[in-house]
Amino acid sequence: MTVPIVHHPAYCAQLDKSHRFPMDKFRAVAALIRDEGLLEAGRYHKPRPAPFEWLALAHDSSYVEQVLFCQAPDKIAREIGFPMTEDIALRARCATGGTVLTGYLALEHGIACNTAGGSHHARHAQGAGFCVFNDVAVAIRVMQTDGVVKRALVIDLDVHQGDGTADIFTGDDTVFTFSMHARKNYPVRKVPSDLDIDLEDCLGDEAYLERLSEILPKLLKEADFDIVFFNAGVDPFEGDRLGRLALSRQGLQNRDELVIQAVRRAGFPLACVIGGGYSDDIEELADRHVTLHRVASQLHVKAPARPLEAPA
Ligand SMILES: [Zn+2]
């Protein structure tokens, strides 16, 4: 059985070659997944760009309008770190539509992965830190509004704290937000999640994985979740330009195995997004991100979806 994987060519928007965001990774990730034969019948699931109505479920409607009409004020554009062009707006809409589709595919197949997503610094009021729309938050809101899920869990293991997701779901008992990140990293002002684990710099594989394996079983008992979203950011890697946690490539792989196994054993559908990863070496970075898709594919073959219910 193959894991459904979601991709849209617009994930890779036009940016100046000199821009510090590694935009080309989205093209390289998609190419690598295809080359490694991880796609069912060689095909991606292609999302529709998220419409205004979806985006406004998690964001201030005037901010959504500003982005869609390329009229975001300079101050907001600076906080996001992208020029607010049509191309960037389309990319954000497609990545968000992609995470919505990933959520739906996870309900159907037990697990699904996007080749983008995890824009966790985008808050209700506006984007920040290379995040225009909070795709995971929008996906949860769309699925709740459609009546297909009630309770959701967000497992955010990107090296940066999930402040935007925490902001959007503050005071909302239906969504449990968990973020494990480097304490000294961006954002300076963190918004409290339901559970935050702040880690010291240069932690390394062993201590990191030990901490995570203590937390996961408790987390999965918090509620009978209808869906779990996993932000598998690869910036905790020792060679990452913005990371601080000194995880090895093997450590990242073990981390993804730990999360996917724990969530699937608990019987919850799992929707995965790629999160952050920063390097000038695009091929290395893509290879690092595809860890998620490889692990998901391997474990899905071994342990297909949730157990079939016996006929009544
Ligand atoms: Zn990050």
Coordinates of C-alpha atoms and ligand atoms in Angstrom, one line a residue:
M1 CA 0.0 0.0 0.0
T2 CA 1.3 3.4 -1.0
V3 CA 1.1 6.6 1.2
P4 CA -0.9 9.3 -0.6
I5 CA 1.5 12.2 -1.2
V6 CA 0.2 15.7 -2.1
H7 CA 2.1 18.2 -4.4
H8 CA 1.4 21.2 -6.5
P9 CA 4.0 22.8 -8.9
A10 CA 3.1 26.2 -7.5
Y11 CA 4.7 25.3 -4.2
C12 CA 7.9 26.5 -5.7
A13 CA 7.3 30.2 -6.3
Q14 CA 9.5 32.7 -8.1
L15 CA 12.0 34.4 -5.8
D16 CA 15.2 36.2 -6.4
K17 CA 18.2 33.9 -6.5
S18 CA 19.8 35.9 -3.7
H19 CA 16.8 35.4 -1.4
R20 CA 17.7 33.5 1.8
F21 CA 14.7 31.2 1.7
P22 CA 15.5 27.9 -0.1
M23 CA 12.4 28.0 -2.4
D24 CA 13.9 25.5 -4.8
K25 CA 13.6 22.7 -2.2
F26 CA 9.9 22.2 -3.1
R27 CA 10.8 21.3 -6.6
A28 CA 13.7 19.1 -5.5
V29 CA 11.6 17.3 -2.8
A30 CA 8.9 16.5 -5.4
A31 CA 11.5 15.2 -7.9
L32 CA 13.2 13.0 -5.4
I33 CA 10.0 11.4 -4.2
R34 CA 9.1 10.6 -7.8
D35 CA 12.6 9.2 -8.5
E36 CA 12.5 7.0 -5.5
G37 CA 9.2 5.4 -6.6
L38 CA 7.3 6.5 -3.5
L39 CA 4.2 7.5 -5.6
E40 CA 1.2 5.4 -6.3
A41 CA 1.1 4.9 -10.1
G42 CA 3.8 7.6 -10.3
R43 CA 1.2 10.3 -9.5
Y44 CA 0.8 13.1 -6.9
H45 CA -2.5 14.1 -5.4
K46 CA -2.9 17.7 -6.7
P47 CA -4.7 20.2 -4.4
R48 CA -6.9 23.1 -5.3
P49 CA -5.7 26.5 -4.1
A50 CA -7.4 27.3 -0.8
P51 CA -10.3 29.8 -1.4
F52 CA -10.8 32.9 0.7
E53 CA -13.6 31.2 2.7
W54 CA -11.2 28.5 4.0
L55 CA -8.4 31.0 4.8
A56 CA -10.8 33.2 6.7
L57 CA -11.7 30.4 9.0
A58 CA -8.2 30.7 10.7
H59 CA -7.2 34.2 9.8
D60 CA -8.5 37.8 10.0
S61 CA -10.4 38.3 6.8
S62 CA -8.8 41.7 6.1
Y63 CA -5.4 40.1 6.2
V64 CA -6.5 37.3 3.9
E65 CA -7.8 40.0 1.4
Q66 CA -4.5 41.9 1.7
V67 CA -2.5 38.8 0.7
L68 CA -4.8 37.7 -2.1
F69 CA -4.9 41.2 -3.7
C70 CA -1.1 41.7 -3.1
Q71 CA -1.8 44.7 -0.9
A72 CA -0.2 43.6 2.4
P73 CA 1.5 46.5 4.1
D74 CA 5.3 46.7 3.9
K75 CA 5.6 46.1 7.7
I76 CA 3.8 42.7 7.4
A77 CA 5.7 41.8 4.2
R78 CA 9.0 42.4 6.2
E79 CA 7.8 40.2 9.1
I80 CA 6.9 37.5 6.6
G81 CA 10.2 37.9 4.7
F82 CA 8.7 37.4 1.2
P83 CA 7.7 40.0 -1.4
M84 CA 3.9 39.9 -1.3
T85 CA 3.4 39.1 -5.0
E86 CA 0.8 37.1 -6.9
D87 CA 3.1 34.2 -7.1
I88 CA 3.7 34.1 -3.3
A89 CA 0.0 34.4 -2.7
L90 CA -0.8 31.5 -5.0
R91 CA 2.0 29.4 -3.4
A92 CA 0.5 30.0 0.1
R93 CA -3.0 29.1 -1.2
C94 CA -1.8 25.9 -2.9
A95 CA 0.3 24.8 0.2
T96 CA -2.7 25.4 2.4
G97 CA -5.1 23.6 0.0
G98 CA -2.5 20.8 0.0
T99 CA -2.6 20.4 3.8
V100 CA -6.4 20.4 3.7
L101 CA -6.2 17.6 1.0
T102 CA -3.6 15.8 3.1
G103 CA -6.0 15.8 6.1
Y104 CA -8.8 14.3 4.0
L105 CA -6.5 11.7 2.6
A106 CA -5.3 10.8 6.1
L107 CA -8.9 10.2 7.1
E108 CA -9.3 7.9 4.2
H109 CA -6.0 6.0 4.2
G110 CA -4.8 6.4 7.8
I111 CA -1.8 8.5 6.8
A112 CA -0.9 11.0 4.1
C113 CA 1.9 13.5 3.5
N114 CA 2.2 16.9 1.9
T115 CA 5.4 18.1 0.1
A116 CA 5.0 21.5 1.7
G117 CA 3.1 22.9 4.7
G118 CA 3.9 23.6 8.4
S119 CA 3.7 27.4 8.1
H120 CA 3.3 27.5 11.9
H121 CA 4.4 31.2 12.5
A122 CA 1.3 32.6 10.7
R123 CA -1.1 33.9 13.4
H124 CA -4.7 34.8 13.3
A125 CA -4.0 38.4 12.5
Q126 CA -1.1 38.0 10.0
G127 CA 1.9 36.0 8.8
A128 CA 5.5 36.0 9.9
G129 CA 8.8 34.1 9.6
F130 CA 8.3 32.8 6.0
C131 CA 4.7 31.8 6.8
V132 CA 1.9 33.5 5.0
F133 CA -1.1 31.3 6.0
N134 CA -1.2 28.7 8.8
D135 CA -2.0 25.7 6.6
V136 CA -2.4 23.2 9.5
A137 CA -4.8 25.6 11.3
V138 CA -6.8 26.2 8.2
A139 CA -7.0 22.5 7.5
I140 CA -8.3 21.7 11.0
R141 CA -10.9 24.5 10.8
V142 CA -12.1 23.4 7.3
M143 CA -12.4 19.8 8.5
Q144 CA -14.3 20.8 11.7
T145 CA -16.6 23.1 9.6
D146 CA -17.3 20.2 7.2
G147 CA -18.2 18.1 10.3
V148 CA -15.6 15.4 9.6
V149 CA -13.4 15.9 12.7
K150 CA -14.1 17.3 16.1
R151 CA -10.8 16.9 18.1
A152 CA -7.4 17.5 16.6
L153 CA -3.8 17.2 17.9
V154 CA -0.9 19.1 16.5
I155 CA 2.6 17.6 17.0
D156 CA 5.1 20.3 16.0
L157 CA 8.7 19.2 16.0
D158 CA 10.1 21.9 13.8
V159 CA 13.1 23.5 15.7
H160 CA 11.1 26.8 16.0
Q161 CA 8.2 27.2 18.4
G162 CA 4.7 26.9 16.8
D163 CA 3.6 30.4 18.0
G164 CA 1.1 31.0 15.2
T165 CA -0.7 27.7 15.7
A166 CA -0.8 28.3 19.5
D167 CA -2.2 31.8 18.8
I168 CA -5.0 30.6 16.5
F169 CA -6.1 27.8 18.9
T170 CA -5.7 29.7 22.2
G171 CA -8.7 28.9 24.4
D172 CA -10.0 26.2 22.0
D173 CA -10.5 22.9 23.8
T174 CA -11.1 21.0 20.6
V175 CA -7.4 21.4 19.4
F176 CA -4.4 20.3 21.5
T177 CA -1.2 22.1 20.4
F178 CA 2.2 20.6 21.2
S179 CA 5.5 22.1 20.3
M180 CA 9.0 20.8 21.0
H181 CA 11.7 23.3 20.0
A182 CA 15.0 25.0 20.7
R183 CA 14.4 27.6 23.5
K184 CA 16.9 30.1 22.2
N185 CA 15.5 30.1 18.7
Y186 CA 13.0 32.3 16.8
P187 CA 10.4 33.5 17.7
V188 CA 11.7 35.6 20.6
R189 CA 8.2 36.1 22.0
K190 CA 6.6 32.6 22.1
V191 CA 2.8 32.1 22.3
P192 CA 2.1 29.3 24.8
S193 CA 0.9 26.0 23.3
D194 CA -1.1 23.5 25.3
L195 CA 2.3 21.8 25.8
D196 CA 5.6 23.4 25.1
I197 CA 9.0 21.6 25.6
D198 CA 11.9 24.1 25.4
L199 CA 15.1 22.4 24.6
E200 CA 18.7 23.6 25.2
D201 CA 21.1 24.0 22.3
C202 CA 23.1 21.1 20.9
L203 CA 20.9 18.5 22.6
G204 CA 21.8 15.6 20.3
D205 CA 19.9 12.5 19.3
E206 CA 19.8 10.4 22.4
A207 CA 18.4 13.0 24.8
Y208 CA 16.0 14.4 22.2
L209 CA 14.5 11.0 21.4
E210 CA 14.3 10.0 25.0
R211 CA 12.3 13.2 25.8
L212 CA 10.0 12.6 22.8
S213 CA 9.3 9.0 23.7
E214 CA 8.4 10.0 27.2
I215 CA 5.9 12.6 26.0
L216 CA 4.2 10.9 23.0
P217 CA 2.2 8.2 24.9
K218 CA 0.9 10.8 27.4
L219 CA 0.0 13.2 24.6
L220 CA -1.9 10.6 22.7
K221 CA -4.0 9.8 25.8
E222 CA -5.1 13.5 26.1
A223 CA -8.2 12.8 24.0
D224 CA -9.8 10.6 21.4
F225 CA -8.4 12.6 18.5
D226 CA -10.1 12.5 15.1
I227 CA -6.9 13.5 13.4
V228 CA -3.3 14.3 14.2
F229 CA -1.1 16.8 12.2
F230 CA 2.6 16.3 12.4
N231 CA 5.0 19.1 11.5
A232 CA 8.2 17.2 10.6
G233 CA 10.5 20.2 10.2
V234 CA 14.1 19.1 9.5
D235 CA 15.7 22.2 11.0
P236 CA 16.7 20.4 14.3
F237 CA 19.5 18.8 12.1
E238 CA 23.1 19.6 13.2
G239 CA 23.9 21.0 9.7
D240 CA 20.9 23.2 9.4
R241 CA 21.5 26.9 8.9
L242 CA 18.9 27.9 11.5
G243 CA 18.9 24.8 13.7
R244 CA 20.4 24.5 17.2
L245 CA 19.6 21.0 18.4
A246 CA 22.4 19.0 16.7
L247 CA 20.3 16.0 15.6
S248 CA 21.9 13.7 13.1
R249 CA 20.2 12.4 9.9
Q250 CA 19.6 9.1 11.7
G251 CA 18.2 11.0 14.6
L252 CA 15.6 12.7 12.3
Q253 CA 14.7 9.4 10.9
N254 CA 14.2 7.8 14.3
R255 CA 12.1 10.8 15.3
D256 CA 9.8 10.4 12.4
E257 CA 9.5 6.6 13.0
L258 CA 8.7 7.3 16.7
V259 CA 5.9 9.7 15.9
I260 CA 4.4 7.8 13.0
Q261 CA 4.4 4.5 14.9
A262 CA 3.0 6.0 18.1
V263 CA 0.1 7.8 16.3
R264 CA -0.8 4.9 14.1
R265 CA -0.7 2.5 17.0
A266 CA -3.1 4.8 18.9
G267 CA -5.4 4.4 15.8
F268 CA -5.5 8.1 14.9
P269 CA -5.3 9.3 11.2
L270 CA -2.0 11.1 10.6
A271 CA -1.5 14.1 8.3
C272 CA 2.2 15.0 7.8
V273 CA 3.6 18.3 6.6
I274 CA 7.3 19.1 5.9
G275 CA 7.9 22.2 8.0
G276 CA 11.2 24.1 8.0
G277 CA 14.7 23.2 6.7
Y278 CA 17.4 25.6 5.7
S279 CA 20.5 25.0 3.6
D280 CA 22.2 26.4 0.5
D281 CA 22.7 22.8 -0.6
I282 CA 19.2 22.1 -2.1
E283 CA 19.8 18.5 -2.9
E284 CA 21.0 17.7 0.6
L285 CA 18.0 19.6 2.0
A286 CA 15.5 17.8 -0.2
D287 CA 17.0 14.5 0.7
R288 CA 16.6 15.4 4.4
H289 CA 12.9 16.4 4.0
V290 CA 12.1 13.2 2.1
T291 CA 13.1 11.3 5.3
L292 CA 9.4 11.8 6.2
H293 CA 8.0 10.4 3.0
R294 CA 10.4 7.4 3.1
V295 CA 9.6 6.6 6.8
A296 CA 5.8 7.0 6.2
S297 CA 6.0 4.7 3.2
Q298 CA 8.0 2.0 5.0
L299 CA 5.8 2.0 8.0
H300 CA 2.6 2.1 6.0
V301 CA 3.6 -1.1 4.2
K302 CA 4.3 -2.8 7.5
A303 CA 1.2 -1.5 9.3
P304 CA -1.6 -0.5 7.0
A305 CA -4.2 2.0 8.2
R306 CA -6.4 1.5 11.2
P307 CA -7.7 -2.0 11.9
L308 CA -10.8 -2.8 9.9
E309 CA -13.9 -2.9 12.0
A310 CA -15.6 -6.3 12.2
P311 CA -19.0 -6.3 10.4
A312 CA -21.9 -5.9 12.9
Ligands
ZN1 ZN 11.6 26.0 11.7

